[in-house]
Short mmCIF file of C-alpha atoms in Angstrom, two decimals:
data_model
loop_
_atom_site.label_atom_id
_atom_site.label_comp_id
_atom_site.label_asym_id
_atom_site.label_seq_id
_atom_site.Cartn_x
_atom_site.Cartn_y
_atom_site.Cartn_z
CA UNK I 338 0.00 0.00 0.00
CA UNK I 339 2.01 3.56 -1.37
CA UNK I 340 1.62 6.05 1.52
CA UNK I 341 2.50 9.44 0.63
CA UNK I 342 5.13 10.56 3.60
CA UNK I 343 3.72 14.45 3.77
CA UNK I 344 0.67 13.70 4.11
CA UNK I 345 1.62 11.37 7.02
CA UNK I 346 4.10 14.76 8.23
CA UNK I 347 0.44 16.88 7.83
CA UNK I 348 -1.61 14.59 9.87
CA UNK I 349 1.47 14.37 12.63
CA UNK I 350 1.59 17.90 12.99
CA UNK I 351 -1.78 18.54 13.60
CA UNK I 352 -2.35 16.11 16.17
CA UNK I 353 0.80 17.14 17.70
CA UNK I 354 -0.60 20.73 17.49
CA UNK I 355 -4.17 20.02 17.78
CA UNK I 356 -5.26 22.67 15.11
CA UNK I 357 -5.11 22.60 11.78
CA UNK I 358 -4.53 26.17 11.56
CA UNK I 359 -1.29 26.09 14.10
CA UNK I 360 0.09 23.25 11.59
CA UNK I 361 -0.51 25.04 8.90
CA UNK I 362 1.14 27.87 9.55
CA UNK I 363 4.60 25.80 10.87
CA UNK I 364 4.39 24.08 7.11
CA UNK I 365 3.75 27.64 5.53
CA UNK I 366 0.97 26.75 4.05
CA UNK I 367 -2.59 27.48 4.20
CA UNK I 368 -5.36 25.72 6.28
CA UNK I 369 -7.08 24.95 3.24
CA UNK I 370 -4.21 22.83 2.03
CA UNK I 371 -3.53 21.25 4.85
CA UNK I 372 -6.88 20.12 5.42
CA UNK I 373 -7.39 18.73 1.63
CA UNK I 374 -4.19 16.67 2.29
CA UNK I 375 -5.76 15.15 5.17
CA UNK I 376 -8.94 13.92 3.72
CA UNK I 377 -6.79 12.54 1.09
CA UNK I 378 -5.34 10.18 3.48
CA UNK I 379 -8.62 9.52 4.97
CA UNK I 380 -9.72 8.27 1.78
CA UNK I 381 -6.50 6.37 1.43
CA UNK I 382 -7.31 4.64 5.12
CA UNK I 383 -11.06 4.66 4.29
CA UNK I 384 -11.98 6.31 7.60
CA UNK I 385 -12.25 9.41 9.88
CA UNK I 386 -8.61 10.52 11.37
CA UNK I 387 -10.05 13.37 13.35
CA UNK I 388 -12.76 14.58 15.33
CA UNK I 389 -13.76 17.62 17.15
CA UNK I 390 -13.08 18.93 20.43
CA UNK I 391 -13.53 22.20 21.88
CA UNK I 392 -12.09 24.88 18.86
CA UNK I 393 -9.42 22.17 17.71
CA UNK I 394 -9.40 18.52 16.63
CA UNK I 395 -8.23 15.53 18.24
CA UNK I 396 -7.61 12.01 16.66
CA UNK I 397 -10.48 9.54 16.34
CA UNK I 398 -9.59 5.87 17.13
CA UNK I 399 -8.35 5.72 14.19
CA UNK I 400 -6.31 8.38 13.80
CA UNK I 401 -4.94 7.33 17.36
CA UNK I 402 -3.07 3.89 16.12
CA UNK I 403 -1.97 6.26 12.64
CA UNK I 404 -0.44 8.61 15.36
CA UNK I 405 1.62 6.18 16.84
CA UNK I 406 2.76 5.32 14.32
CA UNK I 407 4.08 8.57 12.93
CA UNK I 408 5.52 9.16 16.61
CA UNK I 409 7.60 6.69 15.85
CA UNK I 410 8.64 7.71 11.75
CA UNK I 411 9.23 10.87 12.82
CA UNK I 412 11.06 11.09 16.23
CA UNK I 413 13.39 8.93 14.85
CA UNK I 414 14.17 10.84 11.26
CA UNK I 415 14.37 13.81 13.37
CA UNK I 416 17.36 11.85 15.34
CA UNK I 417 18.87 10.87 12.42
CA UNK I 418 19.00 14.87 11.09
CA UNK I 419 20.64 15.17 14.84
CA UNK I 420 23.63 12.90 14.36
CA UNK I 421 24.01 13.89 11.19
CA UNK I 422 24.36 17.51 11.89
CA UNK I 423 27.25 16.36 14.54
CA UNK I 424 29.40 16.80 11.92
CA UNK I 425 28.14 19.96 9.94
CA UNK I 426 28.33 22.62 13.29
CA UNK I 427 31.34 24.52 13.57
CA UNK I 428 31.19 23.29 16.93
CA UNK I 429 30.07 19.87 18.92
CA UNK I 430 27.21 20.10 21.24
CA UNK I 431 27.51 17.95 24.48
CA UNK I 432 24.92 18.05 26.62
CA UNK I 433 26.02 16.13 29.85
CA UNK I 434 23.68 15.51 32.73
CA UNK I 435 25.67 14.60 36.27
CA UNK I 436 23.80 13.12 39.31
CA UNK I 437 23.90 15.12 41.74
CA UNK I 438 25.55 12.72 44.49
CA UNK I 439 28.74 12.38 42.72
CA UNK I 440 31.57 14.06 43.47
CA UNK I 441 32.22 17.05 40.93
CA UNK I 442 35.72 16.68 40.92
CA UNK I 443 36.13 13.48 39.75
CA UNK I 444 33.43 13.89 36.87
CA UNK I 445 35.47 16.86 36.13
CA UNK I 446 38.64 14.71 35.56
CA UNK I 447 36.45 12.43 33.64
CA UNK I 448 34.74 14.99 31.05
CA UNK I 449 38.05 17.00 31.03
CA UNK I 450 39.43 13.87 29.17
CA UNK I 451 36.77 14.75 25.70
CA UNK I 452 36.98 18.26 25.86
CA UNK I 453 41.08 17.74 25.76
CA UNK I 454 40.59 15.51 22.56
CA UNK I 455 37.90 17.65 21.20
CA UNK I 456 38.77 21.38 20.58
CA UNK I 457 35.53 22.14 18.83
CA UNK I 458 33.23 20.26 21.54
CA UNK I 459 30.73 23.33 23.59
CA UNK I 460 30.04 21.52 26.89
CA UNK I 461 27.03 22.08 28.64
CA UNK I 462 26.76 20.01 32.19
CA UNK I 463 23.08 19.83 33.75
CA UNK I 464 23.08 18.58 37.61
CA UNK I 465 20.01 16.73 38.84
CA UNK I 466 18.89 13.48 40.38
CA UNK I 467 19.39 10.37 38.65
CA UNK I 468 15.76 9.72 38.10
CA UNK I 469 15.29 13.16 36.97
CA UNK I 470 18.55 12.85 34.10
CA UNK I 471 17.32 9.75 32.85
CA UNK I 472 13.88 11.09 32.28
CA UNK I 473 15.29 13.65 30.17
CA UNK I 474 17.52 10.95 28.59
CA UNK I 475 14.69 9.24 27.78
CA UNK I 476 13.25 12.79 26.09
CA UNK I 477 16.90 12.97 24.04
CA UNK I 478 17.37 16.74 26.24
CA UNK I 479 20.80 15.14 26.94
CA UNK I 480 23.18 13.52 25.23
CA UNK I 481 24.80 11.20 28.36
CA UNK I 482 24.00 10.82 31.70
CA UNK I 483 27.26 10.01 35.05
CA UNK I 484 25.78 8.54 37.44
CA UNK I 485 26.21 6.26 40.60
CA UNK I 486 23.27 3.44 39.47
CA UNK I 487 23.97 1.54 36.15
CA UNK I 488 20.72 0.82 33.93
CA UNK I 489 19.63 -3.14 33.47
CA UNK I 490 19.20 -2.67 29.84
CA UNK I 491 16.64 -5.29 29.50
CA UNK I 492 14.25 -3.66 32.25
CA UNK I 493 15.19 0.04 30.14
CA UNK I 494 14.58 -0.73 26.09
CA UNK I 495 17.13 1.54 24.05
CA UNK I 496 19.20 2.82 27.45
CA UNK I 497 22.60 1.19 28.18
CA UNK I 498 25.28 1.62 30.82
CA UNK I 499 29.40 1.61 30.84
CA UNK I 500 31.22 1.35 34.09
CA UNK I 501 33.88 3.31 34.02
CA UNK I 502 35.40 2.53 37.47
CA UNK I 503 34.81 2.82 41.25
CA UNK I 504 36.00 3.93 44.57
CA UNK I 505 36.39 2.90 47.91
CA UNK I 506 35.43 5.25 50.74
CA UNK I 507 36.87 7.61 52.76
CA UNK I 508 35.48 9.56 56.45
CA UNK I 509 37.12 13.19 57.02
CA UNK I 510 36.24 15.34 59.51
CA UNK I 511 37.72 19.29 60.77
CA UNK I 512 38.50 18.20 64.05
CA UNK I 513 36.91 14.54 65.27
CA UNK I 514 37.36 12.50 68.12
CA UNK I 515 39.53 9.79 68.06
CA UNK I 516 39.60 7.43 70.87
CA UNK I 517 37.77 4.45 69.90
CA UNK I 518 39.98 2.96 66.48
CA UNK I 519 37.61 2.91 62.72
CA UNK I 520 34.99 2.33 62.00
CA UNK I 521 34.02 2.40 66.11
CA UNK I 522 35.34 5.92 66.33
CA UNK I 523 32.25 7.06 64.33
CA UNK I 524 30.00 6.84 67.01
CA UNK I 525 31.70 9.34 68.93
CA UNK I 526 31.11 12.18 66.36
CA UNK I 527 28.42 13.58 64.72
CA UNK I 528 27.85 12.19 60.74
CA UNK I 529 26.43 13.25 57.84
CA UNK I 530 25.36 10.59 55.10
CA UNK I 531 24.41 11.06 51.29
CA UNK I 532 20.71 10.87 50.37
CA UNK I 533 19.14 8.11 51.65
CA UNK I 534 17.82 7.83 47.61
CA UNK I 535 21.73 7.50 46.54
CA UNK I 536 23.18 4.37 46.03
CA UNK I 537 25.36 5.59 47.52
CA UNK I 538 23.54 6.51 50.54
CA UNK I 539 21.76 3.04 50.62
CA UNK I 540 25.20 1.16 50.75
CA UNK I 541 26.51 3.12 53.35
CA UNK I 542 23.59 2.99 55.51
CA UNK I 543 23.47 -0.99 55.31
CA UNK I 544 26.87 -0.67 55.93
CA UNK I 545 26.50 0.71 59.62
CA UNK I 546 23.79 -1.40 60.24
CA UNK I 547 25.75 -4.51 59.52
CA UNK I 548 28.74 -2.97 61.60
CA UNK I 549 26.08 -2.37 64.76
CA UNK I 550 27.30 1.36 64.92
CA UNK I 551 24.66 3.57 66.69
CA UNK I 552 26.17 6.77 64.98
CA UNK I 553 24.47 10.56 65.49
CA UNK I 554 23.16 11.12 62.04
CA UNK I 555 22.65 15.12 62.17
CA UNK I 556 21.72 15.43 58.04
CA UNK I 557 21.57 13.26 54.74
CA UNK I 558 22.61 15.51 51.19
CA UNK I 559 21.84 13.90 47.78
CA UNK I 560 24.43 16.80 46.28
CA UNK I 561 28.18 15.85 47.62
CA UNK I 562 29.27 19.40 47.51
CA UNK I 563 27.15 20.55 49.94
CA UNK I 564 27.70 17.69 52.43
CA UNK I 565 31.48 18.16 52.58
CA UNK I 566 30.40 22.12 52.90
CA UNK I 567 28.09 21.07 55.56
CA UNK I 568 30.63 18.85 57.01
CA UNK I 569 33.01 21.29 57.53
CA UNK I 570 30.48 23.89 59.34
CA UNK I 571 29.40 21.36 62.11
CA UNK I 572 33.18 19.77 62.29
CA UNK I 573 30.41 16.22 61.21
CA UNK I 574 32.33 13.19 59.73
CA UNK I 575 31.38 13.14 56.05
CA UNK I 576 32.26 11.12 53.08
CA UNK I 577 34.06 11.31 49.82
CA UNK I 578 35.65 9.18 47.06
CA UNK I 579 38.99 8.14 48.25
CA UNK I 580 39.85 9.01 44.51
CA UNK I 581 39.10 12.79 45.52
CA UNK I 582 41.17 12.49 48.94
CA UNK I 583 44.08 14.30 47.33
CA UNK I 584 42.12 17.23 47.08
CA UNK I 585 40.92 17.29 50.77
CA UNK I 586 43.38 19.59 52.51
CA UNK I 587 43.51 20.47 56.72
CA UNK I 588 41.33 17.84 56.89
CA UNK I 589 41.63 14.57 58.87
CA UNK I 590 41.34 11.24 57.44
CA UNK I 591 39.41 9.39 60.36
CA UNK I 592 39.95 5.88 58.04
CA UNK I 593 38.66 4.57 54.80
CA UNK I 594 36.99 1.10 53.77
CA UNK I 595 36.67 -0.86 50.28
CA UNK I 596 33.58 -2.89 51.73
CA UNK I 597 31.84 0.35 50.24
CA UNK I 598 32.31 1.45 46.83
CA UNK I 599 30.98 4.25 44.95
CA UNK I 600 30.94 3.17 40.91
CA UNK I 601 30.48 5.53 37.84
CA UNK I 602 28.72 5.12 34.80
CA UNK I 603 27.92 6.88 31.68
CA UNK I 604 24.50 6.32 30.52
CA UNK I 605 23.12 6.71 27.28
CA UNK I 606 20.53 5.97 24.62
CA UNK I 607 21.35 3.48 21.54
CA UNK I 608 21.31 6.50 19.12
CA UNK I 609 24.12 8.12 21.58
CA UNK I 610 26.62 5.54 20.10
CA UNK I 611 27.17 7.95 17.16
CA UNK I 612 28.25 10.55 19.66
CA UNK I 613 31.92 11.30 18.89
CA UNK I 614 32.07 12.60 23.04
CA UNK I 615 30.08 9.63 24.14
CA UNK I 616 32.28 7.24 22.24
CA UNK I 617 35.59 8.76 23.14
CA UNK I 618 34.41 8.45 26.93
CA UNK I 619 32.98 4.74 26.56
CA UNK I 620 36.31 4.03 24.51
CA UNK I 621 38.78 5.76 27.33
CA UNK I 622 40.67 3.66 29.85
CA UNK I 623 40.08 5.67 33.28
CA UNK I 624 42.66 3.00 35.29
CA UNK I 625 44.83 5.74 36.05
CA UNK I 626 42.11 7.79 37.45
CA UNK I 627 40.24 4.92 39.90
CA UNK I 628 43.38 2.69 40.45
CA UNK I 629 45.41 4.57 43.01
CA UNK I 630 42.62 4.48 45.73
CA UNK I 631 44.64 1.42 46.34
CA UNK I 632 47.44 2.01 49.32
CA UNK I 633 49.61 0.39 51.48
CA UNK I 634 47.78 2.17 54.71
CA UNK I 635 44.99 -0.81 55.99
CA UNK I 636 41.42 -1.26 54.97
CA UNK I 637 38.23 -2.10 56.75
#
């Protein structure tokens, strides 16, 4: 059965629109056109694509399975025209999205990596939850998603994960009180965890459980930053990679442990793949970056 594509594109614009008049004028054209290309294709499907409601139209039944249809034709060409057009901008577009319980410095050394290979790359870095990122994944508003909590591809159609490494753990504090050895010592100060939604903040709260610490739990922060700020105010234990501990400075290092680990992923959508950034990132070997949270001091 020949289906002419615009007058598919007509019908899809006004039911994305809802008025013929408002898809008319995107098109350029005139209601009256628009409208004579759309009974054409009603006589092509022998029925009734649209009804009335209010001062617009809305699909009838069966202009409700054509719709979906067309979702589908056309959300994908318009993908296509994206990846293509990678390569025609005088520039790269990156749009990253970064949970907001990582730790910024370390998906700083991460991204720095692409924009070092890429001199024409813009970077544009949105910080949310992870359920909120992947929504807008989902929506193609970003390009790739960091996060702490891989995607099980088979549960997510079209979303996949990369691990690009992990951390152990490490507990700083200003000024804490040390007369018990780690982890024990923790009960004698007051702690701060990450969110209680993190992975993050679930491991580490299982964690103490399974260690019978009763520690003083004084606030929980999805956004890293703002714990270690937080931390800092209220002299409160807090935690960070041990891949950022470097950067920690007139701080104390109370002790560290590898039976929690905080991984990284990139997440992205199958289309993604074409992504020069995405690729160079799920191509990179970050061992340099994750492998020297390994010491000779001891773990717990």
């Amino acid at each position: 059965m020949h289906l002419n594509f615009n007058q598919l594109y007509y019908f899809w614009l006004v039911c994305k629109t809802g008025s013929v008049t408002q898809a008319a004028q995107s098109l350029n054209l005139t209601p009256q056109a628009v409208t004579s290309q759309i009974r054409a294709l009603e006589q092509r499907f022998n029925g009734k694509l649209f009804k009335r409601h209010g001062r617009g139209v809305e699909p009838s039944q069966l202009g409700q399975l054509i719709f979906r249809y067309c979702e589908k034709m056309f959300t994908l060409s318009q993908e296509m025209m994206e990846i293509v057009n990678y390569h025609k901008e005088n520039y790269l577009l990156f749009d990253v999205g970064v949970a907001d319980a990582l730790s910024k410095s370390l998906v700083s050394k991460i991204l720095q990596r692409v924009v070092s290979q890429n001199n024409s790359m813009r970077l544009r870095c949105f910080e949310s939850t992870h359920e909120l990122l992947l929504e807008q994944l989902r929506q193609h508003k970003l390009d790739m998603l960091l996060s702490d909590c891989p995607i099980d591809s088979a549960q997510q159609a079209g979303i996949y994960s990369v691990k690009l490494g992990e951390s152990d753990l490490s507990f700083f504090a200003l000024n804490p009180i040390l007369t018990k050895p780690f982890p024990a010592c923790l009960e004698d100060n007051p702690m701060l965890l990450p969110g209680g939604r993190t992975a993050l903040g679930r491991k580490v709260q299982s964690w103490l459980n399974q260690k019978g610490l009763n520690v003083d739990i004084i606030g929980e922060f999805d956004d890293a930053a703002l714990m270690k700020a937080f931390g800092l105010s209220q002299n409160a234990v807090f935690i960070i990679p041990t891949v950022c501990k470097e950067e920690i400075e007139g701080l104390v290092e109370i002790g560290r442990t590898h039976e929690i680990t905080e991984s990284y992923y990139v997440i992205f959508v199958d289309r993604m793949v074409q992504h020069p950034s995405v690729k160079a990132i799920c191509d990179e070997n970050f061992d340099d970056i994750f492998l020297h949270t390994s010491t000779k001091n001891p773990k717990y």
